Amino acid sequence: MAKKDLVIRIGGEGGEGVVSAGDFIAAACARAGLEVYTFKTFPAEVKGGYCMYQVRTSSERVYNQGDTYDVFCAFNGEAYELNKHLLVPGSVMVYDGPGGDFEPEIPEGVIAYPIPMTKTALALKSKRSKNMVALGALSALFNISEATLKEVLTLKFKKKGEDILNFNLGAFDEGKKLAQALEKVDEFRVADARTPDDVIIISGNDACGMGAILGGLEFFSAYPITPATEIAKFVATHIPKKAGTLLQAEDEIASIAQLLGASYAGKKSMTATSGPGLALMSEMLGMATMSETPCMLVDVQRGGPSTGMPTKHEQSDLFIAIHGGHGDSPRIVLSVEDVNDCVNMSVDALNLAEQYQCPVILLSDGSLAFSTQTIPAPKKENFKIVNRRKWDCKGEYKRYELTGDNISPMADPGTPGAQHIATGLEHNEKGSPSWDIHNRDLQMDKRYNKLSTVIENYHDTEIDGEGEADLGIITWGSTIGVAREAVERMRAEGMKVKGFYPKLMWPMPVEQYEAFAKTCKKILVPEVNYLGQLSHFIRAETSIDPISYPICQGLPFTPSQIIAKSKEVL
Amino acid sequence: MAKKDLVIRIGGEGGEGVVSAGDFIAAACARAGLEVYTFKTFPAEVKGGYCMYQVRTSSERVYNQGDTYDVFCAFNGEAYELNKHLLVPGSVMVYDGPGGDFEPEIPEGVIAYPIPMTKTALALKSKRSKNMVALGALSALFNISEATLKEVLTLKFKKKGEDILNFNLGAFDEGKKLAQALEKVDEFRVADARTPDDVIIISGNDACGMGAILGGLEFFSAYPITPATEIAKFVATHIPKKAGTLLQAEDEIASIAQLLGASYAGKKSMTATSGPGLALMSEMLGMATMSETPCMLVDVQRGGPSTGMPTKHEQSDLFIAIHGGHGDSPRIVLSVEDVNDCVNMSVDALNLAEQYQCPVILLSDGSLAFSTQTIPAPKKENFKIVNRRKWDCKGEYKRYELTGDNISPMADPGTPGAQHIATGLEHNEKGSPSWDIHNRDLQMDKRYNKLSTVIENYHDTEIDGEGEADLGIITWGSTIGVAREAVERMRAEGMKVKGFYPKLMWPMPVEQYEAFAKTCKKILVPEVNYLGQLSHFIRAETSIDPISYPICQGLPFTPSQIIAKSKEVL
Amino acid sequence: MSLAALNKVEMKPKEYKSDVSVVWCPGCGHHGILNGIYRALSELGIDPDNMMSISGIGCSSRTPYFIKSYKMHTLHGRAGAVATGAQLAQPDQCVMVTGGDGDGFSIGGGHMPHMARKNVNLTYVLFDNGIYGLTKGQYSPTSRPEMTAYTTPYGGPEEPMNPLLYMLTYGATYVAQGFAGKPKICAELIKGALEHKGFSYVNIFSQCPSFNKIDTVQYYRDLVEEIPEGHDPSSLGQAIDVARGLENGKSPMGLLYKVDKPTLDEKLAEIVTKVGGHKDYDVNKIVDLYRP
Amino acid sequence: MSLAALNKVEMKPKEYKSDVSVVWCPGCGHHGILNGIYRALSELGIDPDNMMSISGIGCSSRTPYFIKSYKMHTLHGRAGAVATGAQLAQPDQCVMVTGGDGDGFSIGGGHMPHMARKNVNLTYVLFDNGIYGLTKGQYSPTSRPEMTAYTTPYGGPEEPMNPLLYMLTYGATYVAQGFAGKPKICAELIKGALEHKGFSYVNIFSQCPSFNKIDTVQYYRDLVEEIPEGHDPSSLGQAIDVARGLENGKSPMGLLYKVDKPTLDEKLAEIVTKVGGHKDYDVNKIVDLYRP
Ligand SMILES: Cc1ncc(C[n+]2csc(CCOP(=O)(O)OP(=O)(O)O)c2C)c(N)n1
Ligand SMILES: Cc1ncc(C[n+]2csc(CCOP(=O)(O)OP(=O)(O)O)c2C)c(N)n1
Ligand code: SF4
Ligand code: SF4
Ligand SMILES: [Mg+2]
Ligand SMILES: [Mg+2]
């Protein structure tokens, strides 16, 4: 398979402009009509610490961050130390030298381009221009269109004034010159510009906010928490334009309580949090279930348990999302694969919450949260918006009426003649407390059975591949993108491999799982957590006996990891 | 099988003395050397409402509340209405009449004894003596030793003064006379007195408190919640005698936080709550896991989800107990069968928490909470008390040292030279924050692997029966006692049935489950919740494909229900 | 409330009774407070269709069941936070929270300051009986330390809190105190609270004869005294003084404090105005911001 | 603390530094507070083996890592509750909580009143920077409304709280305020707090140059002023007045309030004495109470 993509990784100290350099490259590539998938790791410390930004770009669809980098740009010695084990023959390193804080040893077969970034920046009398020097060099070395990059820089810096803009462009040019003075001996280059599709470039968190607003969100309350806070920032910036409301609550319990109040009062409402916040919300989620109040929650998963590894990637909240309440407390759980899903499935989640009058938890994760990706520009017109079923104002109003599909019409406060109570107590059709055993059966059945149509109403789980296979890969969340590439590459090697990529995690489309598994000799379930949480549910709910492949080191899978494991189990 | 037991049910209005009448019968039977198992349902309303107290007593071991009553004593019309469907030929009703608030219709074959309770009480000028009149009548009719009952009454009332005592004894005698004037046509009688074993009679909640104190509890903090609050009451009364500390916290989060602080500071600590409280504690339980702080928690389950049916019986917190935290957060989950277990397993739970330095959740349930039972008198001397492994004061102290068994010695504050941090962040052996991927693997493995010896260290799951069977019943919690009788009765009918009664719910002794299942053609799992929560874990963790039999109406199983279902599935 | 915006109805106090029968013990102070609420609603002519009654868990938190209105019976301690969301969602409706001392100041204590300082436009009526009634008699943050109760068989170890002083400190814009034994005064104070634009708090002493054996009707009757004439309810300083106790050591009954400040919904509406927001804004314009 | 009961050590301030390096941004006020803590510990000669440093989550909550002592880095908002348990378990040790305005008064706000009114014998040092530092700049309960921040791009809609007034209202028995720019005064106030028997609270203004762009060092320098001579720290009334602001509108720096009251551990010990409790009590006697 000819290599169509290029992966550039920049590593340095937080505050050295690593992130903005990466952002500029990503934006320039996107502007040039290429596909972009970025991946970042942030320092866990408050300031400083190692920070990494990786841009993968291609003229074809990019599904994940890639196996490793092709080009590594080292801003400092720490970054070099942390990344040198990945310098394999044929890979390229651009580094701060001479005059940086380290002297790299160049392994056999690795191509190294020294660019005196710090020295040049100091000569320009601004340490902060280091990243511009690097950017200029990278542009010249790897065919990242100078014109486009300069457009992007201009857009960014012109707000800050002509002087700042020109200074940065100047530093860029210095870097370019330094690179042009070197002899290029590698073959890596960013693909040529194409006519751009109708795309946007956006991070997972922003995309959740965007999806929610496209989905008709009217009320949002949350408490800040890494890595979910950017969703609140997006909504805070844009919801007032739609005359909607954003509150920063005093804690997560208050935020979901406010959500339920607003939802009861008729507004499409949501919150966003991460594992610790979800844990705190467990009790109130049960109230949403019992009172049948629409409730949409995004959980951007991070490394657990407890405070864990807050800035690290993990997919380990499936247990709490599905089982994390006392009593039998049904809910819908969705999980996104990529940034595009963040938009579309935020709409889905709001729709499902309204349609089924229950909690809907949308799982995202730490690596998607900050991954910027090019996605088709969403259009309001293309989304179907679902609103809660409203009372027809006929007869006596019963909030928990046993209807044919177990979904009872709602009546917002202010509706004449439909006064009723939303309650966390077991209740009869009218909402009055009831411990009658017959009523208990009816209402428990109602809350579960109304979800029986979720599976048929939601789109089928995607199957990647046809016919019989030796191996079927079932995975979820952002690991799907990794699996897609692994499957494609294995297939190219002649292996018979298929993929099954669920987005509706609960209720589980058991028949779809089983039908898929019937076509595969073995089932492998890679996921980024310790116990193999999806494997657990597959074993519990289906007849499939999967091979669980959990990893739990704070990093996403690479395609190669999945390929290697697939070969091992076959 | 000759009937050796007698079940007397009293029903009436909360406040009419139903509970104290039942308590007196239970105490008298226990004093007479009989086994006692009581069962109550309380009004959910603040005052008034239907209230039921049932005493099952026998000269042999009693495992559960029974299928139904033999004798029903109706204090009022509501109680009669709610219980008349259980009046079958041969059963007996004692009722308030003439002069009560209802006129019962006596079904064919039912024996009815009218006792004018209200009228007699009014004649005595104290409505409150109604229950004494009933007690006297029941004593005379069913051979409940008058002498013993009067001893019990004397113990109770003499504190309140000679007059009150004599008045009550007088009312008792009135009831006795009324009954003696009737012709006894049934054959029910309480078994004759025997030399009492060394027993106590105590409720499940009190027994949890007692076990904790026998287990060396030093610190208790909780927030009141039905049906767990009596545990705090017991501890509040008795822990100061041992110079221990009880706090009523401002909420459940504070109570488990205080617990962790005290435990870190070296004290054996616990809390007690019910489902909603457990949900609120989810986040802090993860902190206990991550910081490896001993943490013992009793969850007295009640009808969920949300506020649900707070005074009703349910076993539906297995999901949250095992899976209710974000991230992969290991813990130990135990579940009691009866009041005797409440004592013994509270000791176990404290021991395991200390030994494994992790959260231990002990599940009890609403019907056990208030069920008083005769149990062997526990003796301090018979309990093995486990304390946390202490640092040997040699070398450098590392809080999270990777030892052979993955259990690291602890050092209480005040220990010279062992300053360290307990943290919810991922950390290295010394406790410093670490995102190193190798360290991450080691510490995740440590937290899970240290629990790998729990199964071998805890006693094996009891198997009821030998050899091959057509049906194996696996159940948990107070349903075990019901299954025991069902199995016994089915066996007496010649059916080949066995039982498997786990008390260690997590980690699951998978091999024991599977070995048991191998000896049974079919496996039936009755449990009082909606989804079949234990069945879920059996399907997920073992190769067994059980027949799930969940009921969820706020009431415990009866032996007959299990027998009927067993016959159905065979 | 913005009562002006609401259409008025003519209903007698007893017409505000729902068809759920009141479950409280005979002699419970909560009965008196409920009567005060009925009367206040009637005097203001509040339309039950435009009212939301919201509560947590406790005997007092059963109140919404007994009132004709839209209502939520939520979780222990969370009524205020739920009501904040409901109020912001429907800023023109009348929102009333009812609940107990435990519900409000123990488990719910973390939400109180924020509701108050944000000046959420709702009325909070706290049924203060110095005990956990529903769970059968544990001490609460307002219990006197000499009380022996469920978990304090040897007496309580804590100083009680002062709800009025808390609320003034938190920035509540209407603070008053009543006593269940004086339903007319209760009605008056609740009426004032409902009329007030902003966060209004009414603390009402309420005896729990079943579980609080020391704070009897008579105890409360002796404890309270009407705030002396001449008190200036616009002065926070004076209000704080009165909240700390009248000169004769009694607990004040009446209106301590009332001030006008912008409410949270008003401030949020200002933001919408500032950005020129409206329901029909074309959200595709937001998408456009993310084109490369 | 019952410092008397602790053995004293001779250690220089810098000897209290742990071997974990400080991670805060250059210019962060938290550095100054930490220095104040080191100095106070040194002056009191506190033995690190007999001290517990406890925190929640936030930049400020990283403090325990930098101090030689036993320590816990707990959950966001829960440090006070954890410390309450730790203090009661080891009443003779020195317990200090450090944390931020968000940690203490937003998510942790529900625990504050109870710790204070129970007079838990510990010291709470609150690093008040009017912002959520660790999560990169959202408004906190002490942020000024004019601040535009992460979730308030159009300005904040809320009135800030007054930590000093809260703590006085809650019944803290020692209340003081400092400013990170004055580490000596901080040291003095923290020292007094650690010496105080009972719940002591020290609020310290601390600039966050990275995310709070309006509450600069200069802003705080202009904001604070030492409490005028003649202030009587035993008078709650005076303390409340000062907490509401000095006459010239400035924020008070110094000791506002100090009073002696029995601590929670003392009161619980009294109960033990009352029942004649001791470690060797024969628990079988409790079992005997349940014989039929
Ligand atoms: C999370 C949670 N914890 C505990 C409880 C149990 N609970 C119900 S009401 C209550 C206290 C009630 O006291 P208060 O709020 O003063 O109301 P009152 O009954 O006195 O009117 C408690 C502790 C609960 N329902 N939920
Ligand atoms: C349950 C939970 N919610 C949210 C967070 C995220 N979080 C961490 S620190 C913090 C606020 C920190 O602000 P502050 O306490 O003022 O300390 P500072 O960083 O300003 O010193 C938040 C919201 C968390 N860790 N846990
Ligand atoms: S228990 Fe107390 S508060 Fe509850 S209804 Fe009865 S008297 Fe009222
Ligand atoms: S972010 Fe602010 S509070 Fe945190 S270390 Fe930096 S300056 Fe200090
Ligand atoms: Mg109360
Ligand atoms: Mg802060």
Coordinates of C-alpha atoms in Angstrom, one line a residue, chain D residues 9 57 59-60 82 86 99 107 179 238 251 281:
Chain D
V9 CA 11.2 20.0 66.6
I57 CA -8.3 19.2 43.9
C59 CA -3.7 24.1 41.9
S60 CA -3.8 25.1 45.6
V82 CA -11.9 14.0 55.1
A86 CA -8.7 12.3 60.3
G99 CA -7.3 24.4 49.0
I107 CA -18.3 22.1 45.2
F179 CA -2.6 38.3 51.0
Q238 CA -17.1 43.8 65.3
S251 CA -10.8 44.4 52.4
Y281 CA -14.7 -2.5 77.5

